[in-house]
């Protein structure tokens, strides 16, 4: 059943396919500026961005200012003159400032990116951004991810008059949305083209729900930490360098004090000691990011750390204290539960990780209930406490939801709570590194939250159906119009990234910075949510005149380029909390590329030139992690069965 793509000729590739080693030229992987003209039939972005000064932007770190009480109540811009602002001088009003806000929550660097993120959020919501920037984000009534009014605006895109297709056909296609819009590997394997090729699809993920071998290790009595007690400060430093940069929910100065206390007096049976133990466990298990570890033949580390044995001893001691933590709704308890989830993610025990993230989210909801019932308007929370809470909210929310989606489990309900803060406030001290590196961490964190908000909007606009057996009449022109709208929003998100977060020009090369590597992977994942429906149509409606049109083929081509970039830029040997999610995403992308190669008309014109290499690389990555990842072997065997079943009998590697 394999097409002519089974063995492409070096000289026979289409002009639209990039040459080997060259970066793809698709408008998704190399977006035009937001000020350039959109494609024909696509609405122009609601506001244009100034990009000329991006490369030379600098952000002096100084204190931000707050509006006076009069201007704040009027919700107007204040010139912040003291003792009386300009408006109060002109009107004779009694001018005053909230002295509790002398120390600003945001510095100029954070204000710059928050202005851009506020603009992007306005694009997502389909509203015109404010002409003047407003920095009072703690007054913005933002939902946890996206509210019903925003969802209605996105769904209304279907009613937008769609441009005529290049073929002139406006067919309505019968499509099972759960398969065309779904993002789990199990949903991809239920595509009709794979029917009968992979038995027991639902059993692939089953090993992840088994009881871990070390499940009783926490019941072995006393802590066994004496050989490594002197390493505790160094392990905390490793944690802040290797782990904390992706979820900055701890205050370095506070944790440093707790580390000193346990180094001198030993570990107690309290939440603070539990958190230090978890930090040490992650410090012992994690390793610095090395782009060269993408090689499957990279030499093994000979240093003392990372060490799974030492990490396991620290984590066993932490688990003996988690019972105390589980009964508390304090923010420290939420931190402990969240960090336990991160440790399980690093250890490739995803179901256990989801349980910890779920427990952290439930504890956080308890904290919110307790705070709302006991707080007094006369004694508002300090900016430090509020920012601390905001970061915990966003980290718990995004970590729980991404595992819920992958494991097909139910969420805690945290996403349904109307949380009033659109973006979190930065901590006083992110990590014991340079100011520039702390800025990169903070920019990464905010940019990832903005991207996840956009992803949530895409899922709302492209909702999966109830079951594979249920088909829906899909109006292709409306689908194209909605996809173009999100393409422009993704373009705006990428254009608004500060210079320290710019992706490398070669999409197949790993990023030099770990945060950029993860952010680009998340970007490609979000791009795939827009393009997957078109890939499904190219496979299962290949003979439809509308699907054969260049409008659809462009989305198929760009989506497959994103798939291949995601796969080939993977740093295989680097252990991190999102490694398992990356393995599953790569397996799904490999399956879809095989489906297109076998079924799509003129598949060579839409497939990346390195797609065969990408499929082989996925199998190698899965084989590399088979000893630890419960579903890695099942995923690899599924890809291999599909290769044989579709006629690629020689393999793709």
XYZ file of C-alpha atoms in Angstrom:
653
model
C 0.000 0.000 0.000
C 3.071 2.215 0.133
C 3.140 5.075 -2.294
C 5.995 6.285 -4.409
C 7.257 8.037 -1.277
C 8.603 4.662 -0.175
C 11.789 5.476 -2.070
C 11.985 9.122 -3.159
C 14.451 10.047 -5.835
C 17.083 12.643 -4.860
C 16.366 14.574 -8.032
C 12.648 14.044 -8.204
C 11.458 16.069 -5.245
C 9.030 18.880 -5.737
C 10.245 22.444 -5.739
C 8.102 23.075 -2.688
C 10.117 20.609 -0.650
C 13.231 22.007 1.031
C 16.577 20.513 0.217
C 18.242 18.229 2.712
C 19.661 20.068 5.660
C 18.002 23.337 4.736
C 15.418 24.892 6.997
C 11.831 24.567 5.875
C 10.343 27.580 4.157
C 6.791 27.194 5.408
C 5.106 30.260 6.801
C 4.452 28.376 10.041
C 8.056 27.528 10.780
C 9.385 30.907 9.641
C 6.612 33.351 10.284
C 6.425 36.685 8.498
C 6.348 39.846 10.532
C 3.013 40.774 11.991
C 3.144 43.895 9.864
C 3.380 42.024 6.575
C 0.363 41.412 4.410
C -1.616 38.298 5.365
C -2.364 35.573 2.839
C -5.255 36.124 0.490
C -8.563 35.709 2.205
C -7.119 36.037 5.704
C -8.089 38.734 8.104
C -5.316 41.127 9.044
C -4.181 40.974 12.690
C -6.208 43.239 14.921
C -3.152 45.284 15.746
C 0.317 45.453 14.263
C 3.504 45.136 16.250
C 6.621 47.260 16.108
C 9.446 44.858 15.502
C 12.229 47.178 14.414
C 13.570 47.697 17.908
C 13.262 44.160 19.189
C 16.854 43.130 18.667
C 18.166 46.171 20.424
C 15.734 46.211 23.294
C 17.150 46.671 26.764
C 15.271 46.700 29.987
C 16.642 48.810 32.840
C 15.709 47.210 36.115
C 13.933 49.896 38.071
C 10.891 50.214 40.239
C 7.496 50.354 38.540
C 4.964 52.985 39.590
C 1.352 52.781 40.702
C -1.514 55.102 39.869
C -2.876 57.343 42.590
C -6.088 56.271 44.290
C -8.188 58.807 42.364
C -6.903 57.794 38.919
C -7.154 54.136 39.860
C -10.802 54.487 40.821
C -11.469 56.333 37.534
C -9.409 53.702 35.621
C -7.480 56.429 33.814
C -3.780 56.862 33.155
C -1.894 58.622 35.980
C 1.345 60.589 35.500
C 2.377 59.535 39.069
C 3.661 62.966 40.050
C 4.045 63.425 43.797
C 2.721 64.638 46.108
C -0.168 65.341 43.645
C -0.546 63.960 40.136
C -1.385 66.199 37.193
C -5.078 65.252 37.106
C -5.592 65.952 40.810
C -3.786 69.279 40.492
C -6.106 70.358 37.662
C -9.312 69.219 39.379
C -8.429 69.998 42.980
C -9.001 66.382 43.998
C -7.347 64.955 47.091
C -4.459 62.895 45.717
C -3.058 59.887 47.552
C -1.092 56.721 46.908
C -1.260 53.244 48.388
C 1.949 53.162 50.398
C 1.834 49.356 50.641
C 2.816 49.349 46.967
C 6.046 51.280 47.371
C 7.954 48.202 46.309
C 6.624 47.432 42.853
C 5.688 43.934 41.871
C 6.980 44.384 38.315
C 10.234 45.806 37.081
C 10.630 47.382 33.650
C 11.668 44.082 32.066
C 8.514 42.338 33.222
C 6.356 45.306 32.230
C 7.700 45.126 28.679
C 6.745 41.511 28.156
C 3.453 41.864 30.019
C 2.448 44.654 27.641
C 3.130 42.305 24.737
C 1.293 39.432 26.396
C -1.692 41.669 27.118
C -1.743 42.573 23.427
C -1.588 38.895 22.485
C -4.362 38.025 24.912
C -6.499 40.676 23.239
C -5.791 39.015 19.886
C -6.853 35.647 21.299
C -10.070 37.133 22.613
C -10.782 38.875 19.318
C -10.719 42.318 20.903
C -8.804 45.452 20.028
C -5.868 45.940 22.399
C -5.843 49.143 24.469
C -4.153 52.114 22.865
C -2.230 52.860 26.061
C -0.558 50.086 28.065
C -2.031 49.385 31.475
C 0.016 47.487 34.011
C -2.633 46.782 36.648
C -2.954 43.147 35.623
C -4.086 42.139 39.078
C -7.403 43.869 38.309
C -7.933 41.964 35.064
C -10.767 39.471 35.339
C -9.155 36.619 33.462
C -10.447 33.057 33.692
C -8.217 30.142 34.485
C -7.695 29.409 30.817
C -10.459 30.884 28.687
C -13.954 31.977 29.638
C -17.284 31.311 27.982
C -17.450 34.690 26.251
C -14.074 34.094 24.645
C -15.131 30.591 23.645
C -18.217 32.032 21.982
C -16.076 34.507 20.043
C -13.855 31.687 18.818
C -16.752 29.475 17.827
C -18.252 32.380 15.913
C -15.293 32.172 13.533
C -17.195 29.353 11.871
C -19.771 31.896 10.772
C -17.153 34.140 9.174
C -17.620 34.319 5.385
C -14.900 32.035 4.094
C -12.806 32.721 1.003
C -13.463 30.461 -1.935
C -11.140 27.503 -2.222
C -8.678 27.354 -5.041
C -10.662 24.441 -6.463
C -13.937 26.339 -6.160
C -15.408 23.449 -4.156
C -17.191 23.993 -0.842
C -17.895 20.399 0.109
C -19.152 19.454 3.516
C -17.158 16.449 4.720
C -18.242 13.780 7.199
C -15.439 13.547 9.761
C -15.105 11.847 13.191
C -13.876 14.849 15.169
C -12.469 12.747 18.011
C -9.935 11.366 15.521
C -9.329 14.410 13.332
C -8.987 16.841 16.260
C -7.588 14.503 18.945
C -3.914 14.698 19.905
C -3.297 11.423 21.793
C -1.391 8.612 20.087
C -4.272 6.255 20.862
C -6.622 8.531 18.903
C -4.235 8.639 15.946
C -3.988 4.838 15.905
C -7.777 4.691 15.512
C -7.605 6.480 12.152
C -9.277 4.265 9.534
C -6.022 3.862 7.605
C -4.534 2.026 10.602
C -7.499 -0.314 11.088
C -6.350 -3.802 12.087
C -2.640 -2.908 12.091
C -2.086 -2.411 15.828
C -4.117 -4.684 18.138
C -4.836 -3.608 21.684
C -4.323 0.107 21.160
C -5.732 0.954 24.589
C -3.240 -1.385 26.244
C -0.189 0.574 25.099
C -0.467 3.028 27.970
C -1.485 0.404 30.571
C 2.054 -0.142 32.013
C 2.061 3.459 33.237
C -0.675 2.617 35.739
C 1.232 -0.304 37.304
C 2.520 -0.031 40.888
C 6.179 1.116 40.848
C 8.801 -1.331 42.111
C 9.842 1.071 44.882
C 6.302 1.712 46.089
C 7.106 0.535 49.641
C 10.510 2.240 49.895
C 9.111 5.018 52.056
C 8.100 2.524 54.744
C 11.600 1.213 55.459
C 12.088 3.216 58.655
C 14.585 6.020 59.201
C 16.218 8.327 56.693
C 19.407 7.010 55.121
C 21.015 10.316 54.187
C 24.205 10.587 56.262
C 26.620 9.883 53.356
C 25.231 12.850 51.408
C 24.355 15.345 54.142
C 27.330 17.536 53.214
C 26.065 17.664 49.605
C 22.731 19.289 50.494
C 23.719 22.919 49.639
C 25.272 21.785 46.346
C 22.191 19.718 45.478
C 19.983 22.753 46.093
C 22.192 24.735 43.704
C 21.838 21.978 41.095
C 18.065 22.104 41.516
C 17.928 25.836 40.842
C 20.147 25.520 37.765
C 18.562 22.412 36.241
C 14.924 22.282 37.371
C 13.632 25.540 38.806
C 14.189 27.489 35.570
C 11.055 25.912 34.044
C 8.702 26.397 37.017
C 9.962 29.276 39.213
C 7.670 28.662 42.185
C 10.277 28.842 44.977
C 12.022 31.809 46.570
C 15.762 31.194 46.557
C 16.463 33.257 49.680
C 13.788 31.458 51.711
C 14.827 27.998 50.562
C 18.477 28.856 51.205
C 17.574 29.558 54.833
C 15.737 26.221 55.153
C 18.692 24.393 53.606
C 20.979 25.959 56.186
C 18.651 24.928 59.012
C 18.507 21.259 57.980
C 22.251 21.207 57.293
C 22.853 22.275 60.886
C 19.970 20.699 62.787
C 18.883 17.826 60.571
C 15.547 17.110 58.910
C 12.328 17.474 60.861
C 8.934 15.984 60.097
C 7.397 19.118 58.645
C 6.574 20.648 55.271
C 9.779 22.714 55.131
C 11.971 19.633 55.565
C 9.867 17.748 53.014
C 10.405 20.507 50.472
C 14.179 20.576 51.038
C 14.311 16.791 50.610
C 12.408 17.046 47.314
C 14.730 19.797 46.120
C 17.741 17.605 46.950
C 16.171 14.597 45.196
C 15.619 16.614 42.032
C 19.083 18.136 42.281
C 20.570 14.631 42.452
C 18.458 13.277 39.574
C 18.714 16.181 37.132
C 21.604 17.047 34.832
C 22.629 20.254 33.061
C 21.167 20.655 29.600
C 23.589 19.577 26.883
C 22.453 19.845 23.243
C 25.061 17.237 22.318
C 23.157 14.602 24.285
C 20.750 14.415 21.348
C 23.193 11.847 20.003
C 22.201 8.298 20.878
C 25.905 7.484 21.188
C 26.772 10.310 23.587
C 29.269 9.196 26.280
C 27.820 8.423 29.710
C 28.457 10.708 32.685
C 31.172 9.555 35.095
C 30.520 12.176 37.770
C 28.746 11.527 41.083
C 25.620 13.319 39.899
C 23.158 12.724 38.421
C 22.507 9.654 40.548
C 19.183 7.825 40.642
C 20.293 5.976 43.785
C 21.053 9.107 45.787
C 17.964 10.837 44.421
C 15.875 7.837 45.448
C 17.129 8.019 49.040
C 16.239 11.691 49.348
C 12.835 11.105 47.754
C 12.081 8.155 50.050
C 12.727 10.450 53.017
C 10.434 13.087 51.470
C 7.653 10.530 50.948
C 7.706 9.707 54.656
C 6.638 13.320 55.222
C 4.079 13.644 52.402
C 1.344 12.241 54.650
C 1.671 15.337 56.834
C 1.675 17.568 53.775
C -1.460 15.993 52.294
C -3.586 17.196 55.196
C -2.537 20.840 54.748
C -3.698 23.561 52.358
C -0.724 25.846 52.980
C 1.270 27.172 50.058
C 4.313 25.233 51.284
C 2.223 22.051 51.155
C 1.209 22.890 47.580
C 4.884 23.358 46.708
C 5.754 19.956 48.193
C 3.025 18.139 46.275
C 3.937 19.923 43.049
C 7.649 19.103 43.420
C 6.759 15.468 44.128
C 4.931 15.504 40.782
C 8.004 16.959 39.079
C 10.170 14.219 40.614
C 7.837 11.486 39.384
C 7.879 13.119 35.939
C 11.691 13.029 35.919
C 11.476 9.385 37.020
C 9.104 8.557 34.125
C 6.257 7.559 36.490
C 3.594 9.669 34.864
C 0.502 8.363 36.633
C 2.111 8.996 40.013
C 3.106 12.444 38.748
C -0.484 13.198 37.745
C -1.721 12.164 41.206
C 0.723 14.586 42.834
C -0.194 17.443 40.477
C -3.864 16.682 41.091
C -3.301 16.727 44.866
C -1.372 20.007 44.556
C -4.253 21.537 42.599
C -6.804 20.352 45.171
C -4.671 21.759 48.006
C -4.379 25.040 46.127
C -8.155 25.237 45.772
C -8.396 24.671 49.516
C -5.938 27.509 50.050
C -8.050 29.829 47.902
C -11.211 28.933 49.824
C -9.481 29.490 53.148
C -7.937 32.777 52.030
C -11.182 34.178 50.595
C -13.118 33.406 53.774
C -10.536 34.759 56.216
C -9.056 37.748 54.363
C -10.084 41.308 55.195
C -10.167 44.190 52.697
C -8.294 46.248 55.269
C -5.365 43.808 55.282
C -4.726 42.780 51.664
C -2.100 40.161 50.863
C 1.388 41.488 50.242
C 2.625 41.690 46.624
C 5.164 38.978 47.517
C 2.498 36.551 48.765
C 0.176 37.335 45.841
C 2.913 36.712 43.252
C 3.932 33.519 45.015
C 0.339 32.289 44.879
C -0.051 33.232 41.214
C 3.004 31.232 40.156
C 1.781 28.180 42.048
C -1.615 28.483 40.379
C -0.223 28.566 36.847
C 2.341 25.799 37.422
C -0.227 23.466 39.016
C -2.773 24.211 36.301
C -0.571 23.607 33.279
C 1.202 20.558 34.741
C -2.015 18.826 35.765
C -3.904 19.538 32.541
C -1.175 18.332 30.183
C -0.981 14.977 31.997
C -4.780 14.743 32.154
C -4.870 15.086 28.386
C -2.109 12.523 27.802
C -3.332 9.957 30.358
C -7.035 10.534 29.641
C -7.796 11.227 33.306
C -10.100 13.751 34.946
C -8.849 17.141 36.210
C -9.194 18.445 39.744
C -11.421 21.364 38.794
C -8.786 24.057 39.266
C -9.285 25.142 35.652
C -12.931 25.936 36.405
C -12.165 28.440 39.151
C -12.401 32.089 38.012
C -8.897 33.209 38.945
C -8.461 37.005 38.692
C -4.794 37.195 37.644
C -4.058 37.042 33.930
C -0.315 36.503 34.444
C 1.781 35.871 37.562
C 4.114 38.348 39.242
C 7.859 37.633 39.374
C 9.536 36.465 42.595
C 12.070 38.600 44.416
C 14.866 36.119 43.718
C 14.385 33.539 40.976
C 17.663 31.654 41.212
C 21.278 32.124 42.310
C 22.436 33.224 38.870
C 22.903 36.430 36.950
C 20.134 38.962 36.500
C 20.118 38.312 32.747
C 19.562 34.594 33.292
C 16.768 35.305 35.767
C 15.138 37.534 33.153
C 15.313 34.693 30.621
C 13.627 32.348 33.100
C 10.870 34.836 33.778
C 10.312 35.680 30.104
C 10.159 31.950 29.321
C 7.581 31.359 32.045
C 5.309 34.186 30.904
C 5.651 33.305 27.222
C 4.772 29.661 27.914
C 1.650 30.681 29.841
C 0.574 32.927 26.939
C 1.140 30.053 24.498
C -0.904 27.668 26.629
C -3.746 30.185 26.705
C -3.628 30.249 22.929
C -3.576 26.450 22.835
C -6.666 26.381 25.047
C -8.403 28.704 22.604
C -7.471 26.376 19.726
C -8.879 23.350 21.558
C -12.083 25.316 22.181
C -12.389 26.143 18.481
C -11.421 22.600 17.363
C -13.208 20.454 19.974
C -12.794 16.676 19.726
C -16.011 14.739 19.184
C -17.584 12.305 21.642
C -16.355 9.053 20.068
C -14.645 7.688 16.922
C -18.006 6.292 15.754
C -19.654 9.731 15.761
C -19.153 11.789 12.605
C -19.775 15.492 12.159
C -20.408 17.473 9.010
C -17.326 19.649 8.635
C -17.574 22.840 6.588
C -14.125 23.046 5.045
C -14.086 26.781 4.200
C -14.966 27.607 7.819
C -12.217 25.298 9.041
C -9.740 27.086 6.787
C -10.850 30.511 8.014
C -10.470 29.484 11.667
C -7.064 27.894 11.040
C -5.816 31.038 9.282
C -6.930 33.132 12.243
C -4.963 30.976 14.673
C -1.976 30.951 12.337
C -1.848 34.735 12.605
C -2.172 34.583 16.376
C 0.689 32.085 16.590
C 2.699 34.393 14.358
C 1.991 37.306 16.690
C 3.035 35.263 19.725
C 6.339 34.398 18.084
C 6.973 37.953 16.870
C 6.396 39.331 20.359
C 9.019 37.124 22.013
C 11.857 39.145 23.551
C 15.272 38.740 21.871
C 16.526 36.262 24.494
C 13.753 33.859 23.445
C 14.265 33.973 19.677
C 14.412 30.485 18.157
C 17.432 29.458 16.023
C 16.996 29.801 12.274
C 17.571 26.079 11.676
C 14.448 24.271 12.957
C 16.258 20.943 12.997
C 19.020 22.125 15.331
C 18.603 21.905 19.116
C 18.523 25.231 20.925
C 21.551 26.253 22.954
C 19.353 27.141 25.940
C 17.092 24.577 27.594
C 14.227 27.045 28.039
C 14.225 27.906 24.334
C 14.293 24.203 23.489
C 11.141 23.542 25.533
C 9.403 26.695 24.375
C 9.984 25.863 20.702
C 8.754 22.300 21.251
C 5.607 23.662 22.897
C 5.164 26.051 19.995
C 5.354 23.194 17.470
C 2.929 21.172 19.585
C 0.457 24.065 19.480
C 0.971 24.458 15.724
C 0.121 20.775 15.305
C -3.252 21.322 16.984
C -4.184 23.694 14.144
C -2.821 21.528 11.326
C -3.813 18.007 12.387
C -7.374 18.200 10.970
C -5.934 18.953 7.522
C -3.477 16.044 7.782
C -6.424 13.775 8.597
C -8.335 15.073 5.567
C -5.314 14.564 3.310
C -5.205 10.901 4.354
C -8.902 10.007 4.451
C -10.407 12.436 1.912
C -7.500 12.502 -0.502
C -9.779 12.391 -3.577
C -11.997 15.279 -2.538
C -11.445 18.212 -4.939
C -11.484 20.639 -2.012
C -8.820 18.703 -0.110
C -6.658 18.626 -3.229
C -6.670 22.418 -3.377
C -3.559 24.375 -2.450
C -5.348 25.958 0.525
C -5.564 22.628 2.322
C -2.258 21.293 1.028
C -0.437 24.315 2.438
C -1.703 23.505 5.914
C -0.781 19.836 5.472
C 2.727 20.776 4.295
C 3.318 23.209 7.139
C 1.989 20.783 9.736
C 4.268 17.986 8.564
C 7.229 20.372 8.626
C 6.408 21.174 12.242
C 6.197 17.447 13.019
C 9.606 16.782 11.502
C 11.200 19.762 13.235
C 9.814 18.637 16.599
C 11.243 15.138 16.118
C 14.691 15.898 14.712
C 15.464 18.686 17.205
C 14.809 16.375 20.171
C 17.646 16.097 22.686
C 17.254 12.378 23.274
C 19.343 11.731 26.353
C 18.278 14.751 28.393
C 16.031 13.860 31.327
C 13.397 16.470 32.169
C 9.799 16.643 33.356
C 8.395 16.824 29.806
C 10.487 14.042 28.237
C 7.656 11.484 28.259
C 5.222 13.913 26.642
C 7.794 14.544 23.925
C 8.186 10.816 23.243
C 4.436 10.342 22.813
C 4.128 13.419 20.610
C 6.972 12.193 18.407
C 5.357 8.760 18.032
C 2.089 10.364 16.961
C 3.842 12.584 14.427
C 5.703 9.584 12.967
C 2.423 7.706 12.522
C 0.802 10.654 10.758
C 3.754 11.086 8.384
C 3.557 7.381 7.508
C -0.175 7.737 6.859
C 0.360 10.703 4.529
C 3.152 8.892 2.682
C 0.894 5.894 2.085
C -2.436 7.519 1.273
C -2.196 11.182 0.306
C -2.229 12.167 -3.369
C 1.147 13.440 -4.517
C 2.432 12.952 -0.969
C 5.987 13.876 -1.937
C 4.982 17.497 -2.474
C 3.805 17.883 1.140
C 6.158 15.600 3.077
C 9.425 17.060 4.448
C 12.473 15.692 2.712
C 13.777 14.287 6.006
C 10.534 12.603 7.046
C 12.004 9.096 6.712
C 14.875 10.072 8.981
C 12.336 11.485 11.431
C 10.380 8.216 11.668
C 13.570 6.258 12.253
C 14.706 8.721 14.900
C 11.429 8.318 16.781
C 11.942 4.560 16.963
C 15.506 5.049 18.202
C 14.360 7.491 20.894
C 11.678 5.082 22.102
C 14.175 2.226 22.196
C 16.590 4.419 24.194
C 13.997 4.946 26.954
C 12.381 1.484 26.952
C 14.062 0.503 30.206
C 12.324 3.303 32.112
C 9.254 4.470 30.179
C 6.365 2.056 30.555
C 4.746 2.652 27.159
C 7.922 3.223 25.095
C 8.106 -0.355 23.820
C 4.411 -0.433 22.919
C 4.734 2.838 21.015
C 7.814 1.655 19.119
C 6.131 -1.616 18.165
C 3.045 0.292 17.028
C 5.145 2.443 14.693
C 6.898 -0.653 13.330
C 3.591 -2.501 12.792
C 2.231 0.484 10.889
C 5.349 0.577 8.712
C 4.894 -3.061 7.736
C 1.126 -2.842 7.427
C 1.268 0.169 5.092
C 3.829 -1.510 2.859
C 7.081 0.023 4.108
C 8.526 -3.460 4.483
C 12.148 -2.313 4.429
C 11.605 0.009 7.384
C 12.197 3.696 7.477
C 15.252 3.902 9.702
